[in-house]
Tab-separated table of C-alpha atoms and ligand atoms in Angstrom:
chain	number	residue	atom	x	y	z
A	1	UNK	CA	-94.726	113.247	121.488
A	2	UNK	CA	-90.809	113.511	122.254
A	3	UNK	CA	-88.343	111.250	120.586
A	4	UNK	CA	-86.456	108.476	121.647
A	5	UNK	CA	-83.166	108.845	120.697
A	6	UNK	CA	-80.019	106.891	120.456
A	7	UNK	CA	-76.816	108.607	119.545
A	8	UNK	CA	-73.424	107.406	119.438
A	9	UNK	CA	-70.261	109.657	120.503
A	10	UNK	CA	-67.262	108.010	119.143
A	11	UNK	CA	-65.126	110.661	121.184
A	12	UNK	CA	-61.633	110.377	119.640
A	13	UNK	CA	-61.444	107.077	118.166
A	14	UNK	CA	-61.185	104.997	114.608
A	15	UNK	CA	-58.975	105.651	111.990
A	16	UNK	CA	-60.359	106.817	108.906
A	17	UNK	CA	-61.023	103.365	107.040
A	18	UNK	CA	-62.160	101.685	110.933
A	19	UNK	CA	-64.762	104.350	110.529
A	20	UNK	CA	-65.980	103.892	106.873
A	21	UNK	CA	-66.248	99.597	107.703
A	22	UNK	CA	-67.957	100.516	111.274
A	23	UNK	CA	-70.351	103.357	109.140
A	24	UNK	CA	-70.844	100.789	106.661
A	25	UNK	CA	-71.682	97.997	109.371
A	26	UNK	CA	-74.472	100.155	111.254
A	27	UNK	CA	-75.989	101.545	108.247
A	28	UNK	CA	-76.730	97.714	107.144
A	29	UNK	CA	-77.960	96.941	110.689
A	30	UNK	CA	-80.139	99.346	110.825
A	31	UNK	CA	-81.769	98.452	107.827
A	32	UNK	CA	-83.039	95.346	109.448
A	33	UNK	CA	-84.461	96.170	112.882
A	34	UNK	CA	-87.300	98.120	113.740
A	35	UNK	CA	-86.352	100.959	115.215
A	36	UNK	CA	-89.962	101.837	116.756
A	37	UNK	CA	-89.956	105.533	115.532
A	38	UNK	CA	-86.528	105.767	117.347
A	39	UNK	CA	-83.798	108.100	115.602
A	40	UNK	CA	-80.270	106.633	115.553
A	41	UNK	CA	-77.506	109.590	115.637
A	42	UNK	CA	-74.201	108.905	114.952
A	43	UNK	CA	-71.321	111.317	115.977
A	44	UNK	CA	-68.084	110.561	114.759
A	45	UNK	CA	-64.924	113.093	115.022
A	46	UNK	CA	-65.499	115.850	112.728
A	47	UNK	CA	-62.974	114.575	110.004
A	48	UNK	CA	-65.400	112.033	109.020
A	49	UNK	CA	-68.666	114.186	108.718
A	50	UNK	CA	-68.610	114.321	105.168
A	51	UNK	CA	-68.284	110.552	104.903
A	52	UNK	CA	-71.074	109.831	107.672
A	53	UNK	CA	-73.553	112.543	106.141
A	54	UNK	CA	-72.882	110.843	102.546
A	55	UNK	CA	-74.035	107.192	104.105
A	56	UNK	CA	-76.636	108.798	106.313
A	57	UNK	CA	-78.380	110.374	102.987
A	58	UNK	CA	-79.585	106.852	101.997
A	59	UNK	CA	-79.951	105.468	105.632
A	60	UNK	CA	-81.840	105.259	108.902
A	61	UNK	CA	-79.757	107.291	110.849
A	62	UNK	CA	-79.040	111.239	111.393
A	63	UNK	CA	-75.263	112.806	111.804
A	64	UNK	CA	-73.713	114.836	114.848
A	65	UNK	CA	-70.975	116.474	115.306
A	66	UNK	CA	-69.127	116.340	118.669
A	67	UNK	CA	-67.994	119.982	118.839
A	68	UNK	CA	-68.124	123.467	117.106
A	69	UNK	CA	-66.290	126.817	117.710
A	70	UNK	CA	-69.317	129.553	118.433
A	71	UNK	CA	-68.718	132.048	115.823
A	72	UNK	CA	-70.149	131.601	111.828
A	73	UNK	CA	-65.694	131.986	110.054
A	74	UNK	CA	-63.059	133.416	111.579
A	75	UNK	CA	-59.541	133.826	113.358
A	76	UNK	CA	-59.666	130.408	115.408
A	77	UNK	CA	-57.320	128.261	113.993
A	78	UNK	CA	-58.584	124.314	114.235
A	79	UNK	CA	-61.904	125.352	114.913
A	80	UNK	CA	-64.971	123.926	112.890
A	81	UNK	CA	-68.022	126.434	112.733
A	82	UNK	CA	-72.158	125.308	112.911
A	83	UNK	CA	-72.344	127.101	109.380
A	84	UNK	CA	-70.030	125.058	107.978
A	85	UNK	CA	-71.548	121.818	110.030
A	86	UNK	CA	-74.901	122.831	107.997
A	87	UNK	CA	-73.861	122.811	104.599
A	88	UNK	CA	-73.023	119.068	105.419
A	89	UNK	CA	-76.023	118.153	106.535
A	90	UNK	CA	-75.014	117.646	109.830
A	91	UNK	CA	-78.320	117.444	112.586
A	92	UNK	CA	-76.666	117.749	115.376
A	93	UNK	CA	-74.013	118.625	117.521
A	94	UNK	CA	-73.118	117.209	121.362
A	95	UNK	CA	-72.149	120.638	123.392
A	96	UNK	CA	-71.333	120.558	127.175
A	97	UNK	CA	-69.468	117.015	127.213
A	98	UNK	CA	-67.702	116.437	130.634
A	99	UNK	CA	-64.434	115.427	128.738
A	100	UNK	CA	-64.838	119.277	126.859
A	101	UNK	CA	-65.736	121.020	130.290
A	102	UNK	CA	-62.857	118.639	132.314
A	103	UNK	CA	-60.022	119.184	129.770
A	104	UNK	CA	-60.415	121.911	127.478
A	105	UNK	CA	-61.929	124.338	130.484
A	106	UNK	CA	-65.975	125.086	128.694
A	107	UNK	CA	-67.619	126.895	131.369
A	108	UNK	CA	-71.346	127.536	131.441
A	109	UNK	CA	-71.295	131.229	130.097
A	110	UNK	CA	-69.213	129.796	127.382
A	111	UNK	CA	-71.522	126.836	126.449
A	112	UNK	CA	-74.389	129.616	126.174
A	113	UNK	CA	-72.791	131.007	122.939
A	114	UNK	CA	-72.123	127.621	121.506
A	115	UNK	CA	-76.323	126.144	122.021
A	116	UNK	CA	-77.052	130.382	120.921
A	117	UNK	CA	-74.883	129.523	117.808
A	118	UNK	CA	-75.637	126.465	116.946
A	119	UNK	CA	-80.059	127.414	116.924
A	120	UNK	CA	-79.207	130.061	114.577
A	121	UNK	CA	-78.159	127.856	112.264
A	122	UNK	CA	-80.923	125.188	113.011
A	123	UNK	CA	-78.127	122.559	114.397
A	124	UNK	CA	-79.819	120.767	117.475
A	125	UNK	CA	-77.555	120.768	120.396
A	126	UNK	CA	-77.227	117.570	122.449
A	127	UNK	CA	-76.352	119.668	125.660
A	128	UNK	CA	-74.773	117.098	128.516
A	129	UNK	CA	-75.160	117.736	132.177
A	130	UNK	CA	-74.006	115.788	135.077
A	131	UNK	CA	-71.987	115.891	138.242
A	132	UNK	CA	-68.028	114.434	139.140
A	133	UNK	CA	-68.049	111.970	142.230
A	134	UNK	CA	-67.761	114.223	144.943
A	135	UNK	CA	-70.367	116.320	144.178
A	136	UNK	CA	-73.000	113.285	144.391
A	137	UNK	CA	-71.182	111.805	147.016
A	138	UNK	CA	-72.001	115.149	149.496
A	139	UNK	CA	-75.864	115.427	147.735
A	140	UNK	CA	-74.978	118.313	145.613
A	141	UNK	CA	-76.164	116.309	142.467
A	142	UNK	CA	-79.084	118.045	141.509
A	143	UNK	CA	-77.901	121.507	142.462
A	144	UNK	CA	-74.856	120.924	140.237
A	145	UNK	CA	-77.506	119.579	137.574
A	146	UNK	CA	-79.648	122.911	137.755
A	147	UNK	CA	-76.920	125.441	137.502
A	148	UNK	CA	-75.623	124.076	134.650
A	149	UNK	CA	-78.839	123.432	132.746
A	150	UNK	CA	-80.294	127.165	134.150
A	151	UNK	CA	-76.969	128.739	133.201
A	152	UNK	CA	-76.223	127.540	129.659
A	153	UNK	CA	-79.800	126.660	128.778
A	154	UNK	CA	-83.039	129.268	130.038
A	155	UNK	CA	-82.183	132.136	128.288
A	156	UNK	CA	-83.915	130.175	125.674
A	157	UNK	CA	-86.931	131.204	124.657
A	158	UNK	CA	-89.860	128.320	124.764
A	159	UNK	CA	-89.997	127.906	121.156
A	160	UNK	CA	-86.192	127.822	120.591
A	161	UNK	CA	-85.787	125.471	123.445
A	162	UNK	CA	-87.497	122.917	121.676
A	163	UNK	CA	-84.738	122.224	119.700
A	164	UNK	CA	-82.405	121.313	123.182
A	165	UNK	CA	-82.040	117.393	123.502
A	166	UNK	CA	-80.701	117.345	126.620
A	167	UNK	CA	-78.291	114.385	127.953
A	168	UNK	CA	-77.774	113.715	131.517
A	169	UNK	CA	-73.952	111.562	131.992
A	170	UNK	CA	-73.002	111.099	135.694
A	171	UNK	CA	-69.235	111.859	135.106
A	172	UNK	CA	-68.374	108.889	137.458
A	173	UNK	CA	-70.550	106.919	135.366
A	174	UNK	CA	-68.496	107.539	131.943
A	175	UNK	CA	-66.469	105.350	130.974
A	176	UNK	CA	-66.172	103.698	134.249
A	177	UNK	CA	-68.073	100.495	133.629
A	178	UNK	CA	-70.312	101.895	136.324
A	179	UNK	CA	-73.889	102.702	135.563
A	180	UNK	CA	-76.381	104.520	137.147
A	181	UNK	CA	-78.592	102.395	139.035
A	182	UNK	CA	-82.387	102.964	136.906
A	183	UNK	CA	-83.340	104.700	139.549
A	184	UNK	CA	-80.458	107.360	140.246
A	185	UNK	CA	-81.190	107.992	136.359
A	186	UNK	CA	-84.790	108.296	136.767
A	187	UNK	CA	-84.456	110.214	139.477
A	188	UNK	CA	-82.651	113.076	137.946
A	189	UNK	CA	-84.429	112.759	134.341
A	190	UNK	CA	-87.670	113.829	136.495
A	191	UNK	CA	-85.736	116.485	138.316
A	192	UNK	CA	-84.167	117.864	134.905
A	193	UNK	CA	-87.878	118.015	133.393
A	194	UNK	CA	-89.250	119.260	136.483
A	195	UNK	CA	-86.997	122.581	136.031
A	196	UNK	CA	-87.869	122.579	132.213
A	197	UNK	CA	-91.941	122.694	133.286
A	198	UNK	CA	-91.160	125.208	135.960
A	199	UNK	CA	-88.724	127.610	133.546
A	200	UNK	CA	-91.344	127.267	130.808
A	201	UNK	CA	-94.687	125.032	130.704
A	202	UNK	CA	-95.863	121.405	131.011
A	203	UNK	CA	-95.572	120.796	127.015
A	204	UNK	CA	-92.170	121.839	127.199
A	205	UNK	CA	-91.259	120.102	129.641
A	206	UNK	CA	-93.061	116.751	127.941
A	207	UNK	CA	-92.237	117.003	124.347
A	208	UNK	CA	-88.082	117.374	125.688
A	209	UNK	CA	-85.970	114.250	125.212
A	210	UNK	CA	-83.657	113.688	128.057
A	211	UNK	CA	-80.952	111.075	127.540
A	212	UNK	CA	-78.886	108.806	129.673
A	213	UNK	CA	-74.935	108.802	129.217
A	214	UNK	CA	-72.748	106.923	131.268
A	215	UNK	CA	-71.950	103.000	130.612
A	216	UNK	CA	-74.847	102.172	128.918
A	217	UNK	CA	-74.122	99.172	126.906
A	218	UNK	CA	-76.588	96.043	125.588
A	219	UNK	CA	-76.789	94.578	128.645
A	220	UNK	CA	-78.246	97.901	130.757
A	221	UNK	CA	-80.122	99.253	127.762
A	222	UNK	CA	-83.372	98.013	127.990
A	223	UNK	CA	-83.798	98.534	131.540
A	224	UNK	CA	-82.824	102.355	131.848
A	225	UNK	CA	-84.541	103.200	128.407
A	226	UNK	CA	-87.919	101.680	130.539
A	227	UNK	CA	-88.100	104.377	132.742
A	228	UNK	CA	-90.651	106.808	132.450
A	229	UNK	CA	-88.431	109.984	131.883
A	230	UNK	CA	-85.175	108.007	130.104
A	231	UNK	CA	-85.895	108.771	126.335
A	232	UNK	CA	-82.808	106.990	125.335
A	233	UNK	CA	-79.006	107.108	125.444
A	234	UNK	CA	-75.567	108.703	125.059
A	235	UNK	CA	-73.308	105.903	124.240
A	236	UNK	CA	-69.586	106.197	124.342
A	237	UNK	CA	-67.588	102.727	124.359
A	238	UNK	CA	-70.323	100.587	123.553
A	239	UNK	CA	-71.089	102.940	120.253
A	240	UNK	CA	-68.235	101.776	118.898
A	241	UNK	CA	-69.319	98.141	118.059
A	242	UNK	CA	-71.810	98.156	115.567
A	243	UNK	CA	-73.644	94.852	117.237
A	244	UNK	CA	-73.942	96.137	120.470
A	245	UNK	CA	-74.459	99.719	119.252
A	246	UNK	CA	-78.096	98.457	116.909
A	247	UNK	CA	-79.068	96.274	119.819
A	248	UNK	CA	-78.768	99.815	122.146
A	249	UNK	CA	-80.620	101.894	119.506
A	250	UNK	CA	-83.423	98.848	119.251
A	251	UNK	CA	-83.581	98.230	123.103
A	252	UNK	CA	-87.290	100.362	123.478
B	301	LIG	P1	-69.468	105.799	127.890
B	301	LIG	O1	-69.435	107.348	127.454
B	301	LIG	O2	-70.731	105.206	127.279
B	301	LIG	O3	-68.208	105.215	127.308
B	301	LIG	O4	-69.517	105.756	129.372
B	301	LIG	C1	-70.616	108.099	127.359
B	301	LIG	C2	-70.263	109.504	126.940
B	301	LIG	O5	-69.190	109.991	127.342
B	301	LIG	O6	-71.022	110.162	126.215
């Protein structure tokens, strides 16, 4: 049975002590819901791994990082590698990110060698898909979807691709205070699983988590997380209250 899944990328934001009392805040929260077999992720910028992955250790909720560099050590001045991600316990890393893609140029080919790298150090990759405005606006949506899942993703073999959650974020959607209408994101959940089950099998296909990104907040929550192929959420803003983040991550 695939997870649900609620992770929270905190993008560039807190200060260091902001993110130890917002840490501190969710940890508690999360110690008195029900999650429902959901797993909380929290992704905070990479300075504060070590602090996250300390609190995690006695808590209901699993670390992510929001970026690596694809090679083990090296030459690449302010890059952070997967193997040094591991030894911190971190679970996770976000790859493909529309802000990463937009501003810092990550192409396909070059997302490849970051999901490659980060499976052979048994990091998860939470790879995000999605298309700008224009693209949906002339219906290239789903052909925009596919090369970028086909290109950075089905090299995979079945077994490794397992690991993949994959997040679909409608760039115009981010940030925006404009969702996706429930079914825009249902739409193209079933679309992204329907080229997983034709690439590999059925079980594949079933057992992968797909989630939403793009102005999710409390309000929205519950309804997207209903539909049939939304197993949960990428949530910017709204991640970064710890009230509004729990009810998110208890809205199944
Ligand atoms: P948002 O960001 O929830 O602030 O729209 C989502 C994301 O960028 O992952």
């Amino acid at each position: 049975m695939r997870k649900k899944i609620v992770a929270g990328n905190w993008k560039m934001n807190k200060t260091f002590s902001e993110a130890e009392t917002l840490i501190t805040e969710i940890a508690d929260s999360l110690d008195d819901v029900d999650l429902k077999d959901a797993e909380v992720i929290l992704c905070p910028p990479s300075l504060y791994l070590e602090m996250t992955t300390d609190v995690a250790f006695e808590s209901n909720f699993k670390v992510g990082a929001q970026n690596i560099y694809p090679e083990d050590a090296g030459a690449f001045t302010g890059e952070i590698s997967p193997l040094m991600l591991k030894e911190l316990n971190v679970a996770y890393c976000i790859i493909g990110h529309s802000e990463r893609r937009k501003y810092f140029h990550e192409t396909n080919e070059f997302l490849l060698r970051k999901v490659d790298s980060l499976l052979k150090h048994g990091l998860r990759p939470i790879f995000c898909c999605g298309e700008v405005l224009p693209e949906r606006e002339a219906s290239r949506h789903f052909e925009v979807v596919k090369s970028q899942v086909e290109e950075s993703l089905f090299h995979l073999s079945a077994e490794a691709f397992l690991n993949v959650v994959i997040a679909y974020e409608p760039v115009w959607a981010i940030g925006t205070g404009v969702t996706a209408t429930k079914e825009q994101a249902q739409e193209m959940h079933a679309y992204i699983r329907g080229l997983i089950s034709a690439r590999y099998d059925e079980t594949t296909a079933w057992e992968t988590s797909i989630l939403y990104g793009g102005s999710c907040n409390g309000k929205n929550a519950r309804e997207l997380f209903s539909q049939p192929d939304v197993d949960g959420g990428l949530i910017g803003g709204a991640s970064l209250n710890s009230v509004e983040f729990v009810q998110i991550a208890t809205s199944f």
